[in-house]
PDB file of C-alpha atoms and ligand atoms in Angstrom:
ATOM      1  CA  UNK D 932      93.906  96.911  13.761  1.00 95.00           C
ATOM      2  CA  UNK D 933      92.266  94.136  16.384  1.00 98.00           C
ATOM      3  CA  UNK D 934      89.592  91.358  15.865  1.00 98.00           C
ATOM      4  CA  UNK D 935      87.040  91.647  17.964  1.00 98.00           C
ATOM      5  CA  UNK D 936      83.567  89.599  17.731  1.00 98.00           C
ATOM      6  CA  UNK D 937      80.565  91.117  19.087  1.00 98.00           C
ATOM      7  CA  UNK D 938      78.237  88.157  20.601  1.00 98.00           C
ATOM      8  CA  UNK D 939      74.645  90.463  20.047  1.00 98.00           C
ATOM      9  CA  UNK D 940      73.341  93.272  18.282  1.00 97.00           C
ATOM     10  CA  UNK D 941      74.596  96.618  19.747  1.00 96.00           C
ATOM     11  CA  UNK D 942      72.067  99.686  19.166  1.00 95.00           C
ATOM     12  CA  UNK D 943      73.412 100.967  15.637  1.00 95.00           C
ATOM     13  CA  UNK D 944      75.626 103.896  17.085  1.00 96.00           C
ATOM     14  CA  UNK D 945      77.217 102.290  19.408  1.00 97.00           C
ATOM     15  CA  UNK D 946      78.406  98.759  16.290  1.00 97.00           C
ATOM     16  CA  UNK D 947      79.907 101.705  14.563  1.00 97.00           C
ATOM     17  CA  UNK D 948      81.674 103.090  17.051  1.00 97.00           C
ATOM     18  CA  UNK D 949      82.909  99.621  17.342  1.00 98.00           C
ATOM     19  CA  UNK D 950      83.540  99.184  13.770  1.00 97.00           C
ATOM     20  CA  UNK D 951      85.672 102.743  13.464  1.00 97.00           C
ATOM     21  CA  UNK D 952      88.365 101.237  16.102  1.00 97.00           C
ATOM     22  CA  UNK D 953      88.840  97.058  15.396  1.00 98.00           C
ATOM     23  CA  UNK D 954      87.695  94.673  13.024  1.00 98.00           C
ATOM     24  CA  UNK D 955      84.461  93.875  14.409  1.00 98.00           C
ATOM     25  CA  UNK D 956      82.635  91.030  13.134  1.00 98.00           C
ATOM     26  CA  UNK D 957      78.734  91.431  14.226  1.00 98.00           C
ATOM     27  CA  UNK D 958      75.956  89.229  15.215  1.00 97.00           C
ATOM     28  CA  UNK D 959      73.070  90.835  12.134  1.00 95.00           C
ATOM     29  CA  UNK D 960      69.999  88.525  13.236  1.00 96.00           C
ATOM     30  CA  UNK D 961      70.030  88.587  16.834  1.00 97.00           C
ATOM     31  CA  UNK D 962      70.673  85.301  17.576  1.00 96.00           C
ATOM     32  CA  UNK D 963      71.736  83.194  20.565  1.00 96.00           C
ATOM     33  CA  UNK D 964      75.169  81.996  19.619  1.00 97.00           C
ATOM     34  CA  UNK D 965      75.425  78.308  20.761  1.00 97.00           C
ATOM     35  CA  UNK D 966      78.652  77.545  23.212  1.00 96.00           C
ATOM     36  CA  UNK D 967      80.551  75.345  20.242  1.00 97.00           C
ATOM     37  CA  UNK D 968      79.117  78.170  17.715  1.00 98.00           C
ATOM     38  CA  UNK D 969      80.012  81.050  20.136  1.00 98.00           C
ATOM     39  CA  UNK D 970      83.907  78.730  20.133  1.00 98.00           C
ATOM     40  CA  UNK D 971      83.853  78.893  16.402  1.00 98.00           C
ATOM     41  CA  UNK D 972      83.006  82.181  15.400  1.00 98.00           C
ATOM     42  CA  UNK D 973      85.581  83.515  17.677  1.00 98.00           C
ATOM     43  CA  UNK D 974      88.950  82.051  15.662  1.00 98.00           C
ATOM     44  CA  UNK D 975      91.161  84.591  14.491  1.00 97.00           C
ATOM     45  CA  UNK D 976      90.177  87.000  16.836  1.00 98.00           C
ATOM     46  CA  UNK D 977      91.618  88.810  19.850  1.00 98.00           C
ATOM     47  CA  UNK D 978      88.497  89.301  22.776  1.00 98.00           C
ATOM     48  CA  UNK D 979      84.797  88.916  22.266  1.00 98.00           C
ATOM     49  CA  UNK D 980      82.129  91.646  23.430  1.00 98.00           C
ATOM     50  CA  UNK D 981      80.086  88.887  25.703  1.00 98.00           C
ATOM     51  CA  UNK D 982      76.381  89.746  27.475  1.00 98.00           C
ATOM     52  CA  UNK D 983      74.597  88.359  29.687  1.00 96.00           C
ATOM     53  CA  UNK D 984      73.160  85.723  27.533  1.00 96.00           C
ATOM     54  CA  UNK D 985      76.372  83.995  26.413  1.00 97.00           C
ATOM     55  CA  UNK D 986      77.171  81.169  29.325  1.00 96.00           C
ATOM     56  CA  UNK D 987      81.148  81.422  29.344  1.00 98.00           C
ATOM     57  CA  UNK D 988      81.054  78.247  31.437  1.00 97.00           C
ATOM     58  CA  UNK D 989      84.425  76.536  32.072  1.00 98.00           C
ATOM     59  CA  UNK D 990      83.935  73.989  29.137  1.00 98.00           C
ATOM     60  CA  UNK D 991      83.666  76.796  26.775  1.00 98.00           C
ATOM     61  CA  UNK D 992      86.198  79.577  27.409  1.00 98.00           C
ATOM     62  CA  UNK D 993      88.728  75.958  28.427  1.00 98.00           C
ATOM     63  CA  UNK D 994      88.049  75.947  24.424  1.00 98.00           C
ATOM     64  CA  UNK D 995      88.471  79.660  23.314  1.00 98.00           C
ATOM     65  CA  UNK D 996      90.956  80.342  20.595  1.00 98.00           C
ATOM     66  CA  UNK D 997      94.831  81.384  22.421  1.00 98.00           C
ATOM     67  CA  UNK D 998      93.936  84.250  20.836  1.00 98.00           C
ATOM     68  CA  UNK D 999      91.328  85.642  22.942  1.00 98.00           C
ATOM     69  CA  UNK D1000      92.883  87.719  25.691  1.00 98.00           C
ATOM     70  CA  UNK D1001      90.158  89.867  26.920  1.00 98.00           C
ATOM     71  CA  UNK D1002      86.367  89.262  27.162  1.00 98.00           C
ATOM     72  CA  UNK D1003      84.397  92.403  27.806  1.00 98.00           C
ATOM     73  CA  UNK D1004      80.748  91.903  29.214  1.00 98.00           C
ATOM     74  CA  UNK D1005      78.079  93.971  27.795  1.00 97.00           C
ATOM     75  CA  UNK D1006      76.770  93.922  31.524  1.00 96.00           C
ATOM     76  CA  UNK D1007      77.225  95.191  35.423  1.00 95.00           C
ATOM     77  CA  UNK D1008      77.054  91.197  36.363  1.00 95.00           C
ATOM     78  CA  UNK D1009      79.648  88.520  35.900  1.00 95.00           C
ATOM     79  CA  UNK D1010      77.458  85.483  36.995  1.00 92.00           C
ATOM     80  CA  UNK D1011      77.120  84.281  32.968  1.00 94.00           C
ATOM     81  CA  UNK D1012      81.483  83.609  32.803  1.00 96.00           C
ATOM     82  CA  UNK D1013      84.109  81.312  34.822  1.00 96.00           C
ATOM     83  CA  UNK D1014      85.520  83.993  35.686  1.00 97.00           C
ATOM     84  CA  UNK D1015      88.575  81.510  37.148  1.00 97.00           C
ATOM     85  CA  UNK D1016      88.533  79.435  33.895  1.00 98.00           C
ATOM     86  CA  UNK D1017      89.567  83.057  32.227  1.00 98.00           C
ATOM     87  CA  UNK D1018      92.264  83.770  35.084  1.00 98.00           C
ATOM     88  CA  UNK D1019      94.097  80.172  34.719  1.00 98.00           C
ATOM     89  CA  UNK D1020      93.389  80.945  30.627  1.00 98.00           C
ATOM     90  CA  UNK D1021      94.925  84.142  31.121  1.00 98.00           C
ATOM     91  CA  UNK D1022      91.906  86.489  29.465  1.00 98.00           C
ATOM     92  CA  UNK D1023      91.086  88.871  31.464  1.00 98.00           C
ATOM     93  CA  UNK D1024      86.977  89.723  32.099  1.00 98.00           C
ATOM     94  CA  UNK D1025      85.673  92.970  32.557  1.00 98.00           C
ATOM     95  CA  UNK D1026      82.055  94.349  32.604  1.00 98.00           C
ATOM     96  CA  UNK D1027      80.050  98.054  32.140  1.00 98.00           C
ATOM     97  CA  UNK D1028      79.098  99.429  36.217  1.00 96.00           C
ATOM     98  CA  UNK D1029      77.847 102.123  37.410  1.00 96.00           C
ATOM     99  CA  UNK D1030      76.595 103.482  33.281  1.00 98.00           C
ATOM    100  CA  UNK D1031      73.532 100.990  34.484  1.00 97.00           C
ATOM    101  CA  UNK D1032      72.635 102.426  37.877  1.00 98.00           C
ATOM    102  CA  UNK D1033      70.185 105.504  37.181  1.00 98.00           C
ATOM    103  CA  UNK D1034      68.188 103.288  35.347  1.00 98.00           C
ATOM    104  CA  UNK D1035      68.241  99.638  36.247  1.00 98.00           C
ATOM    105  CA  UNK D1036      66.831 100.833  39.943  1.00 98.00           C
ATOM    106  CA  UNK D1037      64.211 102.443  38.304  1.00 98.00           C
ATOM    107  CA  UNK D1038      62.857  98.913  37.372  1.00 98.00           C
ATOM    108  CA  UNK D1039      63.428  97.901  40.915  1.00 98.00           C
ATOM    109  CA  UNK D1040      61.411 100.500  42.429  1.00 98.00           C
ATOM    110  CA  UNK D1041      58.546  99.841  39.779  1.00 98.00           C
ATOM    111  CA  UNK D1042      58.960  95.686  40.937  1.00 99.00           C
ATOM    112  CA  UNK D1043      58.497  97.295  43.859  1.00 99.00           C
ATOM    113  CA  UNK D1044      55.175  99.268  43.151  1.00 98.00           C
ATOM    114  CA  UNK D1045      53.764  96.437  40.785  1.00 98.00           C
ATOM    115  CA  UNK D1046      54.258  93.663  43.161  1.00 98.00           C
ATOM    116  CA  UNK D1047      53.431  96.159  46.090  1.00 98.00           C
ATOM    117  CA  UNK D1048      50.067  97.845  44.546  1.00 98.00           C
ATOM    118  CA  UNK D1049      49.028  95.236  42.344  1.00 98.00           C
ATOM    119  CA  UNK D1050      49.441  95.955  39.342  1.00 98.00           C
ATOM    120  CA  UNK D1051      49.476  92.944  37.498  1.00 97.00           C
ATOM    121  CA  UNK D1052      45.917  91.707  38.597  1.00 97.00           C
ATOM    122  CA  UNK D1053      45.291  95.569  37.495  1.00 98.00           C
ATOM    123  CA  UNK D1054      46.428  95.415  34.147  1.00 97.00           C
ATOM    124  CA  UNK D1055      44.060  92.459  33.647  1.00 96.00           C
ATOM    125  CA  UNK D1056      41.391  93.362  35.165  1.00 97.00           C
ATOM    126  CA  UNK D1057      41.461  96.695  33.187  1.00 98.00           C
ATOM    127  CA  UNK D1058      42.017  94.805  29.790  1.00 98.00           C
ATOM    128  CA  UNK D1059      38.601  92.356  30.919  1.00 97.00           C
ATOM    129  CA  UNK D1060      36.925  95.377  30.817  1.00 97.00           C
ATOM    130  CA  UNK D1061      33.913  94.803  32.960  1.00 94.00           C
ATOM    131  CA  UNK D1062      35.080  96.215  36.299  1.00 97.00           C
ATOM    132  CA  UNK D1063      33.629  98.430  37.902  1.00 97.00           C
ATOM    133  CA  UNK D1064      34.852 100.460  41.047  1.00 97.00           C
ATOM    134  CA  UNK D1065      34.008  99.744  44.020  1.00 98.00           C
ATOM    135  CA  UNK D1066      36.214 100.328  47.873  1.00 98.00           C
ATOM    136  CA  UNK D1067      38.179  96.972  47.872  1.00 97.00           C
ATOM    137  CA  UNK D1068      38.806  96.536  44.361  1.00 97.00           C
ATOM    138  CA  UNK D1069      42.337  95.282  44.330  1.00 98.00           C
ATOM    139  CA  UNK D1070      43.690  96.522  47.932  1.00 98.00           C
ATOM    140  CA  UNK D1071      47.231  96.224  47.234  1.00 98.00           C
ATOM    141  CA  UNK D1072      50.237  97.520  50.099  1.00 98.00           C
ATOM    142  CA  UNK D1073      51.091 101.256  50.263  1.00 98.00           C
ATOM    143  CA  UNK D1074      54.868 102.377  50.393  1.00 98.00           C
ATOM    144  CA  UNK D1075      54.315 104.774  52.757  1.00 98.00           C
ATOM    145  CA  UNK D1076      55.212 103.855  56.208  1.00 97.00           C
ATOM    146  CA  UNK D1077      56.680 100.512  55.387  1.00 98.00           C
ATOM    147  CA  UNK D1078      59.537  98.764  56.185  1.00 98.00           C
ATOM    148  CA  UNK D1079      62.355  98.376  52.372  1.00 98.00           C
ATOM    149  CA  UNK D1080      65.332  95.612  52.822  1.00 98.00           C
ATOM    150  CA  UNK D1081      67.710  96.619  50.790  1.00 98.00           C
ATOM    151  CA  UNK D1082      69.932  92.895  49.775  1.00 98.00           C
ATOM    152  CA  UNK D1083      73.398  94.292  48.766  1.00 98.00           C
ATOM    153  CA  UNK D1084      73.531  98.417  49.570  1.00 98.00           C
ATOM    154  CA  UNK D1085      76.028  99.292  46.373  1.00 97.00           C
ATOM    155  CA  UNK D1086      75.274 101.693  43.717  1.00 96.00           C
ATOM    156  CA  UNK D1087      72.090 100.057  42.696  1.00 97.00           C
ATOM    157  CA  UNK D1088      70.512  99.926  46.222  1.00 98.00           C
ATOM    158  CA  UNK D1089      71.418 103.083  47.212  1.00 98.00           C
ATOM    159  CA  UNK D1090      69.576 104.588  44.666  1.00 98.00           C
ATOM    160  CA  UNK D1091      66.683 102.745  44.831  1.00 98.00           C
ATOM    161  CA  UNK D1092      66.888 103.021  48.808  1.00 98.00           C
ATOM    162  CA  UNK D1093      66.980 107.489  47.870  1.00 98.00           C
ATOM    163  CA  UNK D1094      63.848 107.380  46.173  1.00 98.00           C
ATOM    164  CA  UNK D1095      62.290 104.398  48.082  1.00 98.00           C
ATOM    165  CA  UNK D1096      63.023 106.784  51.006  1.00 98.00           C
ATOM    166  CA  UNK D1097      61.351 109.944  48.937  1.00 98.00           C
ATOM    167  CA  UNK D1098      58.556 107.837  48.814  1.00 97.00           C
ATOM    168  CA  UNK D1099      58.229 107.201  52.249  1.00 98.00           C
ATOM    169  CA  UNK D1100      59.776 104.186  53.575  1.00 98.00           C
ATOM    170  CA  UNK D1101      61.790 103.477  55.811  1.00 98.00           C
ATOM    171  CA  UNK D1102      65.121 101.408  54.990  1.00 98.00           C
ATOM    172  CA  UNK D1103      66.756  98.991  56.041  1.00 98.00           C
ATOM    173  CA  UNK D1104      69.831  97.487  54.562  1.00 98.00           C
ATOM    174  CA  UNK D1105      72.137  94.359  54.824  1.00 98.00           C
ATOM    175  CA  UNK D1106      76.203  94.193  52.673  1.00 95.00           C
ATOM    176  CA  UNK D1107      79.157  92.927  53.711  1.00 93.00           C
ATOM    177  CA  UNK D1108      80.403  95.682  55.558  1.00 95.00           C
ATOM    178  CA  UNK D1109      78.373  98.979  56.694  1.00 98.00           C
ATOM    179  CA  UNK D1110      78.802 102.088  54.193  1.00 98.00           C
ATOM    180  CA  UNK D1111      79.598 105.459  55.808  1.00 97.00           C
ATOM    181  CA  UNK D1112      76.440 107.828  57.673  1.00 95.00           C
ATOM    182  CA  UNK D1113      76.512 109.498  54.251  1.00 94.00           C
ATOM    183  CA  UNK D1114      76.321 106.855  51.835  1.00 94.00           C
ATOM    184  CA  UNK D1115      73.015 104.993  54.717  1.00 94.00           C
ATOM    185  CA  UNK D1116      71.690 108.839  54.337  1.00 93.00           C
ATOM    186  CA  UNK D1117      69.416 107.684  57.425  1.00 96.00           C
ATOM    187  CA  UNK D1118      69.517 103.669  56.363  1.00 98.00           C
ATOM    188  CA  UNK D1119      69.523 101.488  59.154  1.00 98.00           C
ATOM    189  CA  UNK D1120      72.583  98.001  58.743  1.00 98.00           C
ATOM    190  CA  UNK D1121      72.274  94.966  59.578  1.00 98.00           C
ATOM    191  CA  UNK D1122      75.202  92.603  60.192  1.00 97.00           C
ATOM    192  CA  UNK D1123      73.309  89.170  58.952  1.00 98.00           C
ATOM    193  CA  UNK D1124      70.669  88.243  56.235  1.00 98.00           C
ATOM    194  CA  UNK D1125      67.759  86.545  59.172  1.00 98.00           C
ATOM    195  CA  UNK D1126      67.227  90.675  61.198  1.00 98.00           C
ATOM    196  CA  UNK D1127      67.574  92.532  57.380  1.00 98.00           C
ATOM    197  CA  UNK D1128      64.895  89.609  56.314  1.00 98.00           C
ATOM    198  CA  UNK D1129      63.712  89.888  59.928  1.00 98.00           C
ATOM    199  CA  UNK D1130      62.180  93.697  59.471  1.00 98.00           C
ATOM    200  CA  UNK D1131      61.928  93.716  56.050  1.00 98.00           C
ATOM    201  CA  UNK D1132      58.195  94.551  54.806  1.00 98.00           C
ATOM    202  CA  UNK D1133      59.447  94.342  51.041  1.00 99.00           C
ATOM    203  CA  UNK D1134      62.908  93.598  50.483  1.00 99.00           C
ATOM    204  CA  UNK D1135      65.040  94.029  46.924  1.00 99.00           C
ATOM    205  CA  UNK D1136      67.834  92.044  46.032  1.00 98.00           C
ATOM    206  CA  UNK D1137      70.207  93.848  44.557  1.00 98.00           C
ATOM    207  CA  UNK D1138      73.477  92.467  45.282  1.00 97.00           C
ATOM    208  CA  UNK D1139      75.697  90.045  42.815  1.00 94.00           C
ATOM    209  CA  UNK D1140      74.588  86.924  41.977  1.00 93.00           C
ATOM    210  CA  UNK D1141      78.579  84.665  43.384  1.00 91.00           C
ATOM    211  CA  UNK D1142      79.454  81.332  44.460  1.00 90.00           C
ATOM    212  CA  UNK D1143      77.834  83.175  48.308  1.00 93.00           C
ATOM    213  CA  UNK D1144      74.738  84.412  47.049  1.00 96.00           C
ATOM    214  CA  UNK D1145      73.296  82.064  44.970  1.00 96.00           C
ATOM    215  CA  UNK D1146      70.099  80.649  46.035  1.00 98.00           C
ATOM    216  CA  UNK D1147      70.381  82.744  49.236  1.00 98.00           C
ATOM    217  CA  UNK D1148      66.847  82.779  49.281  1.00 98.00           C
ATOM    218  CA  UNK D1149      65.143  79.657  49.888  1.00 98.00           C
ATOM    219  CA  UNK D1150      62.994  77.596  51.746  1.00 98.00           C
ATOM    220  CA  UNK D1151      64.983  78.579  55.629  1.00 98.00           C
ATOM    221  CA  UNK D1152      66.052  82.488  55.331  1.00 98.00           C
ATOM    222  CA  UNK D1153      61.735  83.337  53.518  1.00 98.00           C
ATOM    223  CA  UNK D1154      60.759  82.241  57.285  1.00 98.00           C
ATOM    224  CA  UNK D1155      62.461  84.568  57.773  1.00 98.00           C
ATOM    225  CA  UNK D1156      60.278  87.483  56.486  1.00 98.00           C
ATOM    226  CA  UNK D1157      57.798  88.994  58.639  1.00 98.00           C
ATOM    227  CA  UNK D1158      54.125  86.873  56.864  1.00 98.00           C
ATOM    228  CA  UNK D1159      52.702  89.233  54.089  1.00 98.00           C
ATOM    229  CA  UNK D1160      56.318  90.584  52.835  1.00 98.00           C
ATOM    230  CA  UNK D1161      56.768  91.557  49.472  1.00 99.00           C
ATOM    231  CA  UNK D1162      59.922  90.571  47.720  1.00 99.00           C
ATOM    232  CA  UNK D1163      61.411  91.827  44.467  1.00 99.00           C
ATOM    233  CA  UNK D1164      64.906  91.295  42.898  1.00 98.00           C
ATOM    234  CA  UNK D1165      66.272  92.992  40.440  1.00 98.00           C
ATOM    235  CA  UNK D1166      69.585  91.380  40.481  1.00 97.00           C
ATOM    236  CA  UNK D1167      70.271  88.002  38.936  1.00 97.00           C
ATOM    237  CA  UNK D1168      67.533  85.376  39.320  1.00 97.00           C
ATOM    238  CA  UNK D1169      70.214  83.209  40.604  1.00 96.00           C
ATOM    239  CA  UNK D1170      69.919  84.139  44.441  1.00 98.00           C
ATOM    240  CA  UNK D1171      66.764  83.139  45.070  1.00 98.00           C
ATOM    241  CA  UNK D1172      65.397  79.234  44.890  1.00 98.00           C
ATOM    242  CA  UNK D1173      62.202  79.301  42.926  1.00 98.00           C
ATOM    243  CA  UNK D1174      60.348  76.743  43.906  1.00 98.00           C
ATOM    244  CA  UNK D1175      60.103  77.609  47.812  1.00 98.00           C
ATOM    245  CA  UNK D1176      59.507  81.303  46.885  1.00 98.00           C
ATOM    246  CA  UNK D1177      56.282  79.890  44.802  1.00 98.00           C
ATOM    247  CA  UNK D1178      54.932  78.108  48.147  1.00 98.00           C
ATOM    248  CA  UNK D1179      55.620  80.893  50.377  1.00 98.00           C
ATOM    249  CA  UNK D1180      53.538  82.508  47.598  1.00 98.00           C
ATOM    250  CA  UNK D1181      51.335  80.050  47.759  1.00 97.00           C
ATOM    251  CA  UNK D1182      50.492  79.730  51.420  1.00 97.00           C
ATOM    252  CA  UNK D1183      50.683  83.187  51.476  1.00 97.00           C
ATOM    253  CA  UNK D1184      54.176  83.728  53.901  1.00 98.00           C
ATOM    254  CA  UNK D1185      54.817  85.833  51.044  1.00 98.00           C
ATOM    255  CA  UNK D1186      52.160  88.469  49.414  1.00 98.00           C
ATOM    256  CA  UNK D1187      53.627  89.300  45.981  1.00 98.00           C
ATOM    257  CA  UNK D1188      57.075  89.044  44.371  1.00 98.00           C
ATOM    258  CA  UNK D1189      58.239  91.456  41.361  1.00 98.00           C
ATOM    259  CA  UNK D1190      61.092  90.416  39.115  1.00 98.00           C
ATOM    260  CA  UNK D1191      62.902  91.667  36.660  1.00 98.00           C
ATOM    261  CA  UNK D1192      65.546  88.539  36.580  1.00 98.00           C
ATOM    262  CA  UNK D1193      64.949  84.608  36.568  1.00 97.00           C
ATOM    263  CA  UNK D1194      67.317  81.788  37.141  1.00 96.00           C
ATOM    264  CA  UNK D1195      67.283  79.659  33.385  1.00 94.00           C
ATOM    265  CA  UNK D1196      65.765  83.087  31.349  1.00 94.00           C
ATOM    266  CA  UNK D1197      64.392  83.235  29.394  1.00 94.00           C
ATOM    267  CA  UNK D1198      63.113  79.531  31.088  1.00 95.00           C
ATOM    268  CA  UNK D1199      61.323  80.992  33.834  1.00 95.00           C
ATOM    269  CA  UNK D1200      59.502  78.888  36.480  1.00 97.00           C
ATOM    270  CA  UNK D1201      56.420  78.726  35.062  1.00 96.00           C
ATOM    271  CA  UNK D1202      54.760  78.221  38.525  1.00 97.00           C
ATOM    272  CA  UNK D1203      55.514  82.776  38.248  1.00 97.00           C
ATOM    273  CA  UNK D1204      53.973  83.182  35.221  1.00 96.00           C
ATOM    274  CA  UNK D1205      50.518  81.735  36.504  1.00 88.00           C
ATOM    275  CA  UNK D1206      50.451  83.534  39.744  1.00 96.00           C
ATOM    276  CA  UNK D1207      48.335  86.369  40.268  1.00 96.00           C
ATOM    277  CA  UNK D1208      50.350  88.054  42.857  1.00 98.00           C
ATOM    278  CA  UNK D1209      53.501  87.945  40.606  1.00 98.00           C
ATOM    279  CA  UNK D1210      54.786  90.699  38.541  1.00 98.00           C
ATOM    280  CA  UNK D1211      57.234  89.258  36.362  1.00 98.00           C
ATOM    281  CA  UNK D1212      59.264  91.681  33.499  1.00 98.00           C
ATOM    282  CA  UNK D1213      62.142  90.515  30.655  1.00 98.00           C
ATOM    283  CA  UNK D1214      64.641  90.950  32.378  1.00 98.00           C
ATOM    284  CA  UNK D1215      64.399  95.631  31.903  1.00 98.00           C
ATOM    285  CA  UNK D1216      66.450  96.586  34.288  1.00 98.00           C
ATOM    286  CA  UNK D1217      69.341  98.202  31.749  1.00 98.00           C
ATOM    287  CA  UNK D1218      66.905  98.918  28.799  1.00 98.00           C
ATOM    288  CA  UNK D1219      66.521 102.926  27.987  1.00 98.00           C
ATOM    289  CA  UNK D1220      68.345 104.095  25.017  1.00 97.00           C
ATOM    290  CA  UNK D1221      71.128 106.411  27.602  1.00 97.00           C
ATOM    291  CA  UNK D1222      72.018 103.175  29.657  1.00 98.00           C
ATOM    292  CA  UNK D1223      72.301 100.726  26.622  1.00 97.00           C
ATOM    293  CA  UNK D1224      73.993 102.903  24.491  1.00 97.00           C
ATOM    294  CA  UNK D1225      76.428 104.093  28.285  1.00 98.00           C
ATOM    295  CA  UNK D1226      77.033  99.716  28.229  1.00 98.00           C
ATOM    296  CA  UNK D1227      77.798  98.957  25.332  1.00 98.00           C
ATOM    297  CA  UNK D1228      80.453 102.490  24.739  1.00 97.00           C
ATOM    298  CA  UNK D1229      81.813 101.440  28.095  1.00 98.00           C
ATOM    299  CA  UNK D1230      82.219  97.756  26.848  1.00 98.00           C
ATOM    300  CA  UNK D1231      84.522  98.683  23.429  1.00 98.00           C
ATOM    301  CA  UNK D1232      86.152 101.680  25.711  1.00 98.00           C
ATOM    302  CA  UNK D1233      87.317  98.620  28.358  1.00 98.00           C
ATOM    303  CA  UNK D1234      88.240  96.832  25.036  1.00 98.00           C
ATOM    304  CA  UNK D1235      89.881  99.546  23.809  1.00 98.00           C
ATOM    305  CA  UNK D1236      91.738 100.591  27.125  1.00 98.00           C
ATOM    306  CA  UNK D1237      93.042  96.824  27.270  1.00 98.00           C
ATOM    307  CA  UNK D1238      94.254  96.508  23.850  1.00 98.00           C
ATOM    308  CA  UNK D1239      96.367  99.902  24.536  1.00 98.00           C
ATOM    309  CA  UNK D1240      97.672  99.248  27.734  1.00 98.00           C
ATOM    310  CA  UNK D1241      97.129  95.518  29.205  1.00 97.00           C
ATOM    311  CA  UNK D1242      94.664  97.016  32.368  1.00 96.00           C
ATOM    312  CA  UNK D1243      91.427  98.194  31.694  1.00 98.00           C
ATOM    313  CA  UNK D1244      89.742  99.381  34.701  1.00 97.00           C
ATOM    314  CA  UNK D1245      86.422  97.535  34.315  1.00 98.00           C
ATOM    315  CA  UNK D1246      88.483  94.367  34.963  1.00 98.00           C
ATOM    316  CA  UNK D1247      86.561  91.417  37.039  1.00 97.00           C
ATOM    317  CA  UNK D1248      88.754  89.012  37.715  1.00 96.00           C
TER     318      UNK D1248
HETATM  319  C1  LIG Q1979      72.051  93.905  33.333  1.00 87.77           C
HETATM  320  O1  LIG Q1979      71.261  92.581  34.059  1.00 87.77           O
HETATM  321  C2  LIG Q1979      73.167  93.546  33.466  1.00 87.77           C
HETATM  322  O2  LIG Q1979      74.127  92.968  34.925  1.00 87.77           O
HETATM  323  O3  LIG Q1979      74.476  94.861  33.339  1.00 87.77           O
END
């Protein structure tokens, strides 16, 4: 029986599934392992079922025992893993695509709604009490008729586009390549980031974090947005330069932000915490029972497929 280390607590049924297939070490208290502890714990294991909170950088990967042949990441994103370092050591890295598209797109739409319709301020006011209805109480931005720019029209971007379109938004997107008409569903393609940003009354960031996309939304590119644009991010915090975004919020270049992901999670830039126009969530994209179950089961299946065949369809390196 292959031995695996599961670095974070999974839903019970998924741990039971893993236990039926592997000799698995679980993280009963769901503590965040330091890199040193993760290396220590993986001794004698053949594989690791990791989470996006595990920073598997080159230094950590280089110190993993030789017995580790696969890192099965419990996420669609894999920015927490140095793929090249893993490849050099002959370690396969896999992810969990598809199964979290719907849940993550739902949060993507919530970010758009929450930021545009001033949900944070509304919740605070309702909780404080003492408010009185008035014709100009917390006037927000209406989605109907507003242009939504989608940065990264993959599975999640396409699902957000579909829902946003049903709310009357006009969809534009930028991607490495233009989609087929069937996938575009009437959305307007922009070849450059600048072109997309210049028509994005609301921006939805849906692209993966990679060397090309880190800090893509920065001091310079923010200026391409129309004045008073709304920026939302359901992908990865690394794509946004926080100081520039907070400055843009402060000078009303950006009207509001809706964020589920952050640089250095969970220690997000305190500028967002204090800002009334920041609608912020604690990385809830895939957080539904159905989706977290499907993701964990897929992460287990990826390990099983790899150990049985030496390969895996969800290999990313
Ligand atoms: C969640 O953020 C994921 O990448 O799965």
